[in-house]
Short mmCIF file of N, CA and C and ligand atoms in Angstrom, two decimals:
data_model
loop_
_atom_site.label_atom_id
_atom_site.label_comp_id
_atom_site.label_asym_id
_atom_site.label_seq_id
_atom_site.Cartn_x
_atom_site.Cartn_y
_atom_site.Cartn_z
N MET A 1 11.11 2.24 -8.76
CA MET A 1 11.99 1.40 -7.56
C MET A 1 11.39 2.22 -5.85
N LEU A 2 11.54 1.01 -5.63
CA LEU A 2 10.73 1.29 -3.98
C LEU A 2 11.85 1.42 -2.89
N LYS A 3 12.66 2.28 -2.03
CA LYS A 3 13.14 1.31 -0.71
C LYS A 3 13.07 1.18 0.31
N LEU A 4 12.92 0.00 0.86
CA LEU A 4 11.73 -0.48 2.33
C LEU A 4 12.34 -0.77 3.17
N PRO A 5 12.60 -0.09 4.36
CA PRO A 5 13.68 -0.40 5.14
C PRO A 5 12.79 -1.51 5.71
N LYS A 6 13.18 -2.72 6.18
CA LYS A 6 13.26 -3.53 6.71
C LYS A 6 12.27 -3.93 7.99
N GLU A 7 12.25 -2.61 8.82
CA GLU A 7 11.65 -2.47 10.06
C GLU A 7 9.97 -2.83 9.54
N ILE A 8 9.86 -1.31 8.52
CA ILE A 8 8.71 -0.98 8.40
C ILE A 8 7.70 -2.66 7.40
N LEU A 9 8.47 -2.76 6.66
CA LEU A 9 8.27 -4.10 5.86
C LEU A 9 7.27 -5.40 7.37
N GLU A 10 8.18 -5.22 8.20
CA GLU A 10 7.80 -6.07 9.49
C GLU A 10 6.65 -5.84 10.11
N ARG A 11 6.56 -4.29 10.07
CA ARG A 11 5.67 -3.40 10.77
C ARG A 11 4.29 -3.57 10.08
N ILE A 12 4.68 -3.74 8.44
CA ILE A 12 3.10 -4.00 7.89
C ILE A 12 2.50 -5.36 7.86
N LYS A 13 3.66 -6.40 8.25
CA LYS A 13 3.35 -7.70 7.84
C LYS A 13 2.72 -8.11 9.50
N CYS A 14 3.07 -6.94 10.55
CA CYS A 14 2.02 -7.30 11.52
C CYS A 14 1.01 -6.56 11.80
N HIS A 15 0.60 -5.22 10.80
CA HIS A 15 -0.78 -5.11 10.80
C HIS A 15 -1.51 -6.31 10.06
N GLY A 16 -1.03 -6.82 9.05
CA GLY A 16 -1.49 -7.57 8.04
C GLY A 16 -2.45 -8.89 9.17
N GLU A 17 -1.34 -9.45 9.80
CA GLU A 17 -1.83 -10.53 10.75
C GLU A 17 -2.48 -10.08 11.72
N ASN A 18 -2.36 -9.34 11.83
CA ASN A 18 -3.81 -8.67 13.02
C ASN A 18 -5.16 -8.54 12.70
N GLU A 19 -4.88 -7.98 11.11
CA GLU A 19 -6.06 -7.67 10.70
C GLU A 19 -6.86 -8.82 9.63
N ALA A 20 -6.06 -9.97 9.64
CA ALA A 20 -6.15 -11.28 8.85
C ALA A 20 -7.33 -11.92 9.63
N PRO A 21 -8.12 -12.61 9.03
CA PRO A 21 -8.72 -12.46 7.00
C PRO A 21 -8.92 -11.43 6.66
N LEU A 22 -9.48 -10.40 7.25
CA LEU A 22 -9.65 -9.13 6.44
C LEU A 22 -8.10 -8.34 5.50
N GLU A 23 -8.74 -7.53 4.75
CA GLU A 23 -7.49 -6.64 3.89
C GLU A 23 -6.55 -6.01 5.01
N ALA A 24 -5.61 -6.10 5.19
CA ALA A 24 -5.41 -5.13 6.04
C ALA A 24 -4.49 -3.48 5.10
N CYS A 25 -4.48 -2.08 5.36
CA CYS A 25 -4.16 -1.50 4.17
C CYS A 25 -3.56 -0.07 4.80
N GLY A 26 -2.77 0.94 4.36
CA GLY A 26 -2.03 1.60 4.99
C GLY A 26 -1.17 2.51 3.73
N TYR A 27 -0.71 3.60 4.11
CA TYR A 27 0.15 4.38 3.17
C TYR A 27 1.60 4.26 3.62
N LEU A 28 2.48 4.10 2.64
CA LEU A 28 3.84 4.15 2.97
C LEU A 28 4.23 5.75 2.39
N ALA A 29 5.05 6.77 3.48
CA ALA A 29 5.55 7.41 3.14
C ALA A 29 7.03 8.34 3.44
N GLY A 30 7.11 9.25 2.95
CA GLY A 30 8.67 9.31 2.51
C GLY A 30 8.76 9.93 1.49
N GLU A 31 10.65 10.33 1.23
CA GLU A 31 10.98 11.16 0.59
C GLU A 31 11.80 10.64 -0.65
N GLY A 32 10.94 11.01 -1.85
CA GLY A 32 11.25 10.46 -3.31
C GLY A 32 11.10 8.70 -3.27
N ALA A 33 12.09 7.69 -3.36
CA ALA A 33 11.57 6.41 -3.22
C ALA A 33 11.94 6.09 -1.72
N GLU A 34 11.97 6.30 -1.36
CA GLU A 34 12.84 6.02 0.23
C GLU A 34 11.42 6.28 0.67
N VAL A 35 11.16 5.08 1.50
CA VAL A 35 9.96 4.96 2.62
C VAL A 35 10.53 5.01 3.88
N LYS A 36 9.68 5.97 4.85
CA LYS A 36 10.15 6.28 6.28
C LYS A 36 9.01 5.91 7.26
N GLU A 37 8.06 5.84 6.99
CA GLU A 37 7.06 5.52 7.61
C GLU A 37 5.92 4.82 7.13
N TYR A 38 5.19 4.15 8.12
CA TYR A 38 4.12 3.23 7.73
C TYR A 38 2.91 3.91 8.18
N ILE A 39 1.65 4.37 7.58
CA ILE A 39 0.54 5.06 8.28
C ILE A 39 -0.42 3.89 8.07
N ILE A 40 -1.04 3.21 9.23
CA ILE A 40 -2.03 2.57 9.56
C ILE A 40 -3.41 3.26 9.09
N MET A 41 -4.14 2.39 8.24
CA MET A 41 -5.48 3.19 7.58
C MET A 41 -6.33 2.03 8.16
N THR A 42 -7.85 2.28 8.16
CA THR A 42 -8.96 1.84 8.49
C THR A 42 -9.56 1.09 7.06
N ASN A 43 -9.28 -0.38 6.77
CA ASN A 43 -10.02 -1.31 5.94
C ASN A 43 -11.32 -0.78 5.73
N THR A 44 -12.47 0.14 5.35
CA THR A 44 -13.61 0.75 5.70
C THR A 44 -14.60 -0.33 5.23
N ASP A 45 -13.84 -1.08 3.83
CA ASP A 45 -14.82 -2.48 3.21
C ASP A 45 -14.91 -3.69 4.10
N LYS A 46 -14.04 -3.27 5.54
CA LYS A 46 -14.04 -4.62 5.97
C LYS A 46 -14.13 -6.03 5.15
N SER A 47 -13.35 -6.23 4.30
CA SER A 47 -13.50 -7.13 3.46
C SER A 47 -11.76 -8.19 3.35
N ALA A 48 -11.92 -8.98 2.96
CA ALA A 48 -10.84 -10.54 2.90
C ALA A 48 -10.30 -10.04 1.15
N GLU A 49 -11.16 -9.37 0.39
CA GLU A 49 -10.80 -9.19 -1.44
C GLU A 49 -10.81 -7.82 -1.93
N HIS A 50 -10.75 -7.04 -0.72
CA HIS A 50 -10.43 -5.65 -1.01
C HIS A 50 -10.67 -4.68 -0.09
N PHE A 51 -10.00 -3.30 -0.39
CA PHE A 51 -9.90 -2.38 0.92
C PHE A 51 -10.71 -1.00 0.46
N SER A 52 -10.73 0.10 1.03
CA SER A 52 -11.16 1.18 0.83
C SER A 52 -10.79 2.10 2.32
N PHE A 53 -10.35 3.79 1.83
CA PHE A 53 -9.78 4.24 2.79
C PHE A 53 -11.05 5.39 3.40
N ASP A 54 -10.62 5.77 4.40
CA ASP A 54 -11.31 6.85 5.31
C ASP A 54 -11.37 7.88 4.82
N PRO A 55 -11.97 8.37 3.85
CA PRO A 55 -10.93 10.21 3.68
C PRO A 55 -10.96 10.33 4.71
N LYS A 56 -11.74 10.87 6.09
CA LYS A 56 -11.17 11.47 7.17
C LYS A 56 -9.77 11.45 7.20
N GLU A 57 -9.54 9.94 6.90
CA GLU A 57 -8.17 9.42 7.44
C GLU A 57 -6.83 9.62 6.58
N GLN A 58 -7.46 9.49 5.36
CA GLN A 58 -6.59 10.33 4.20
C GLN A 58 -6.17 11.51 4.07
N PHE A 59 -7.15 12.32 4.63
CA PHE A 59 -6.97 13.78 5.02
C PHE A 59 -5.40 13.91 6.16
N ALA A 60 -5.98 13.28 6.82
CA ALA A 60 -5.22 13.12 8.22
C ALA A 60 -3.46 12.55 8.07
N ALA A 61 -3.86 11.63 6.78
CA ALA A 61 -2.71 11.40 6.88
C ALA A 61 -1.65 11.95 5.48
N VAL A 62 -2.27 12.47 4.64
CA VAL A 62 -1.90 14.01 4.04
C VAL A 62 -1.05 15.25 4.64
N LYS A 63 -1.80 15.12 5.77
CA LYS A 63 -1.15 16.54 6.42
C LYS A 63 -0.14 15.98 7.26
N THR A 64 0.03 14.77 8.09
CA THR A 64 1.02 13.87 8.94
C THR A 64 2.52 14.04 7.71
N ALA A 65 2.22 13.47 6.71
CA ALA A 65 3.42 13.14 6.18
C ALA A 65 4.20 15.07 5.81
N ARG A 66 2.81 15.73 5.19
CA ARG A 66 3.27 16.85 4.80
C ARG A 66 3.83 17.75 5.97
N ALA A 67 3.63 17.46 7.31
CA ALA A 67 4.56 17.91 8.73
C ALA A 67 5.99 17.77 8.27
N LYS A 68 6.09 16.55 8.21
CA LYS A 68 7.26 15.70 8.39
C LYS A 68 8.05 15.74 7.42
N GLY A 69 7.49 16.58 5.92
CA GLY A 69 8.51 17.38 4.86
C GLY A 69 8.16 15.79 3.92
N GLN A 70 7.66 14.82 4.28
CA GLN A 70 7.48 13.50 3.27
C GLN A 70 6.31 13.76 2.57
N THR A 71 6.12 12.94 1.12
CA THR A 71 4.89 12.54 0.35
C THR A 71 4.47 11.40 0.98
N LEU A 72 2.73 10.73 0.15
CA LEU A 72 2.87 9.70 0.27
C LEU A 72 2.91 8.91 -1.01
N ILE A 73 4.23 8.18 -0.57
CA ILE A 73 4.57 7.47 -2.42
C ILE A 73 3.30 6.29 -2.38
N ALA A 74 3.20 5.62 -1.62
CA ALA A 74 2.60 4.37 -1.79
C ALA A 74 1.31 4.20 -1.00
N VAL A 75 0.10 3.55 -2.05
CA VAL A 75 -0.47 2.94 -1.09
C VAL A 75 -0.40 1.13 -0.82
N CYS A 76 -0.72 1.19 0.50
CA CYS A 76 0.07 -0.07 0.52
C CYS A 76 -1.19 -1.17 0.87
N HIS A 77 -1.37 -2.66 0.83
CA HIS A 77 -2.45 -3.48 1.47
C HIS A 77 -1.71 -4.98 1.35
N THR A 78 -2.80 -5.94 2.15
CA THR A 78 -2.60 -7.20 2.14
C THR A 78 -3.09 -7.88 1.46
N HIS A 79 -2.54 -8.96 0.92
CA HIS A 79 -3.36 -10.29 0.26
C HIS A 79 -3.29 -11.13 1.72
N PRO A 80 -4.22 -11.34 1.90
CA PRO A 80 -4.28 -12.44 3.26
C PRO A 80 -4.20 -13.61 2.93
N ALA A 81 -4.79 -14.60 1.99
CA ALA A 81 -4.67 -15.48 1.18
C ALA A 81 -4.00 -15.79 -0.32
N SER A 82 -3.63 -15.04 -0.94
CA SER A 82 -2.96 -14.93 -1.91
C SER A 82 -2.22 -14.38 -2.42
N PRO A 83 -1.32 -14.31 -3.90
CA PRO A 83 -0.20 -13.94 -3.81
C PRO A 83 0.26 -12.73 -3.76
N ALA A 84 0.92 -11.56 -4.26
CA ALA A 84 1.12 -10.64 -4.13
C ALA A 84 1.26 -9.56 -5.62
N ARG A 85 -0.15 -10.00 -6.44
CA ARG A 85 -0.39 -9.71 -7.65
C ARG A 85 -1.59 -8.53 -7.82
N MET A 86 -1.64 -7.60 -8.63
CA MET A 86 -2.80 -6.80 -8.49
C MET A 86 -3.94 -7.68 -8.82
N SER A 87 -4.68 -7.65 -8.30
CA SER A 87 -6.39 -7.88 -8.80
C SER A 87 -7.13 -7.50 -9.38
N GLN A 88 -7.95 -7.88 -10.23
CA GLN A 88 -8.84 -7.20 -11.45
C GLN A 88 -9.29 -5.58 -10.33
N GLU A 89 -9.79 -6.09 -9.34
CA GLU A 89 -10.23 -4.67 -8.63
C GLU A 89 -9.42 -4.00 -8.00
N ASP A 90 -7.97 -4.58 -8.08
CA ASP A 90 -7.50 -3.01 -7.17
C ASP A 90 -6.71 -2.31 -8.60
N ILE A 91 -6.75 -3.21 -9.69
CA ILE A 91 -6.26 -2.06 -11.12
C ILE A 91 -7.85 -1.06 -11.25
N ARG A 92 -8.63 -1.81 -11.04
CA ARG A 92 -9.76 -0.89 -11.83
C ARG A 92 -10.08 0.36 -10.75
N LEU A 93 -9.31 0.18 -9.54
CA LEU A 93 -9.19 0.71 -8.11
C LEU A 93 -8.59 2.10 -8.16
N ALA A 94 -7.70 1.47 -9.13
CA ALA A 94 -6.03 2.56 -9.04
C ALA A 94 -6.11 3.56 -9.88
N ASN A 95 -6.63 4.50 -9.45
CA ASN A 95 -7.01 5.77 -10.50
C ASN A 95 -5.75 7.07 -10.50
N ASP A 96 -4.92 7.01 -9.50
CA ASP A 96 -3.77 7.63 -9.66
C ASP A 96 -2.26 6.94 -10.15
N PRO A 97 -1.91 7.72 -11.52
CA PRO A 97 -0.73 6.75 -12.05
C PRO A 97 0.48 7.71 -11.51
N SER A 98 0.43 8.49 -10.54
CA SER A 98 1.58 8.82 -9.83
C SER A 98 1.83 8.22 -8.24
N VAL A 99 1.17 7.45 -8.22
CA VAL A 99 1.47 6.98 -6.68
C VAL A 99 1.39 5.51 -7.06
N LYS A 100 2.33 4.46 -6.12
CA LYS A 100 2.63 3.46 -5.86
C LYS A 100 1.66 2.30 -5.66
N TYR A 101 1.48 0.70 -5.91
CA TYR A 101 0.86 0.48 -5.08
C TYR A 101 1.23 -0.87 -4.75
N VAL A 102 1.50 -1.12 -3.54
CA VAL A 102 2.26 -2.30 -2.82
C VAL A 102 1.98 -3.37 -1.98
N ILE A 103 2.43 -4.35 -2.30
CA ILE A 103 1.16 -5.57 -1.87
C ILE A 103 2.12 -6.20 -1.29
N LEU A 104 1.39 -6.79 -0.25
CA LEU A 104 2.02 -8.11 0.77
C LEU A 104 1.23 -8.91 0.94
N SER A 105 1.84 -10.01 0.36
CA SER A 105 1.06 -11.61 0.77
C SER A 105 1.33 -12.08 2.19
N LEU A 106 0.30 -12.19 2.60
CA LEU A 106 0.83 -13.30 3.59
C LEU A 106 0.72 -14.45 3.70
N LEU A 107 0.93 -15.13 2.60
CA LEU A 107 0.39 -16.61 2.35
C LEU A 107 2.12 -16.77 1.69
N ASP A 108 2.71 -16.32 1.09
CA ASP A 108 3.87 -16.54 0.82
C ASP A 108 4.88 -15.53 1.34
N ALA A 109 4.75 -14.18 2.12
CA ALA A 109 5.19 -13.17 2.24
C ALA A 109 5.95 -12.44 1.14
N GLY A 110 5.93 -12.84 0.08
CA GLY A 110 6.10 -12.29 -1.11
C GLY A 110 5.62 -10.21 -0.86
N ILE A 111 6.38 -9.60 -1.36
CA ILE A 111 5.91 -8.09 -1.79
C ILE A 111 6.29 -7.80 -2.88
N ALA A 112 5.31 -7.16 -3.55
CA ALA A 112 5.63 -6.24 -4.91
C ALA A 112 4.81 -5.07 -4.96
N CYS A 113 5.80 -4.61 -5.98
CA CYS A 113 4.93 -2.88 -6.03
C CYS A 113 4.99 -2.32 -7.39
N PHE A 114 3.99 -1.78 -7.93
CA PHE A 114 3.42 -1.32 -9.28
C PHE A 114 2.87 -0.18 -9.24
N THR A 115 2.70 0.54 -10.86
CA THR A 115 1.83 1.80 -10.90
C THR A 115 1.12 1.23 -11.82
N VAL A 116 0.01 2.01 -11.95
CA VAL A 116 -0.78 1.69 -13.16
C VAL A 116 -1.25 3.21 -13.45
N ASP A 117 -0.91 2.74 -15.22
CA ASP A 117 -1.06 4.01 -15.83
C ASP A 117 -2.42 4.58 -16.12
N LYS A 118 -2.81 5.74 -16.87
CA LYS A 118 -3.83 6.31 -17.20
C LYS A 118 -4.91 5.24 -17.66
N ASP A 119 -3.91 4.55 -18.72
CA ASP A 119 -4.89 3.40 -19.62
C ASP A 119 -4.90 2.00 -19.36
N LYS A 120 -4.68 1.95 -17.69
CA LYS A 120 -4.95 1.06 -16.62
C LYS A 120 -3.44 -0.03 -17.18
N LYS A 121 -2.84 0.51 -17.72
CA LYS A 121 -1.70 -0.96 -17.92
C LYS A 121 -0.77 -0.97 -16.82
N LEU A 122 -0.42 -1.92 -16.14
CA LEU A 122 0.36 -2.15 -15.32
C LEU A 122 1.73 -2.39 -15.52
N ILE A 123 2.58 -1.78 -14.54
CA ILE A 123 3.90 -1.62 -14.48
C ILE A 123 4.47 -1.84 -13.15
N THR A 124 5.64 -2.68 -13.38
CA THR A 124 5.89 -3.72 -12.02
C THR A 124 7.35 -2.99 -11.81
N GLU A 125 7.22 -2.68 -10.27
CA GLU A 125 8.13 -1.75 -9.60
C GLU A 125 9.07 -2.44 -8.94
N LYS A 126 9.83 -2.59 -8.99
CA LYS A 126 11.36 -2.82 -8.29
C LYS A 126 10.84 -2.21 -6.39
N VAL A 127 10.96 -3.68 -5.62
CA VAL A 127 11.17 -3.46 -4.41
C VAL A 127 12.53 -3.81 -3.78
N GLU A 128 13.12 -2.71 -3.50
CA GLU A 128 14.72 -3.18 -2.94
C GLU A 128 14.51 -2.68 -1.02
N VAL A 129 14.15 -4.08 -0.25
CA VAL A 129 14.38 -4.03 1.31
C VAL A 129 15.62 -3.72 1.69
N VAL A 130 15.85 -2.50 2.28
CA VAL A 130 17.00 -2.13 2.94
C VAL A 130 17.44 -2.25 4.05
ZN1 ZN B 201 -5.20 -6.15 -3.37
#
């Protein structure tokens, strides 16, 4: 389960709209299942269908979260023109079973959260907008 404040959801949406038609990506940082921050990251793939993080920004994001007593709960990205479902590529690249993957669709404003276990099995998690 993921608790996502409404204003953070709005921030992700804004970022997504600014980056469209490319995918926008970032981290959701917080405590436990409670999201407190959206950390904007550069999509170094500059793609409309997939994304990659910049390792330097990843390192900085870990440090920023840690300094606030938070952890990086989820990897977040937008789907500018498709529903909020993990693509084959998303599943292939999801290598950390301890991280949640959040997708916001700009097509229908749907939001979804998943984890991917070590056997690449997809588990859907509930998102509670608070
Ligand atoms: Zn995706």
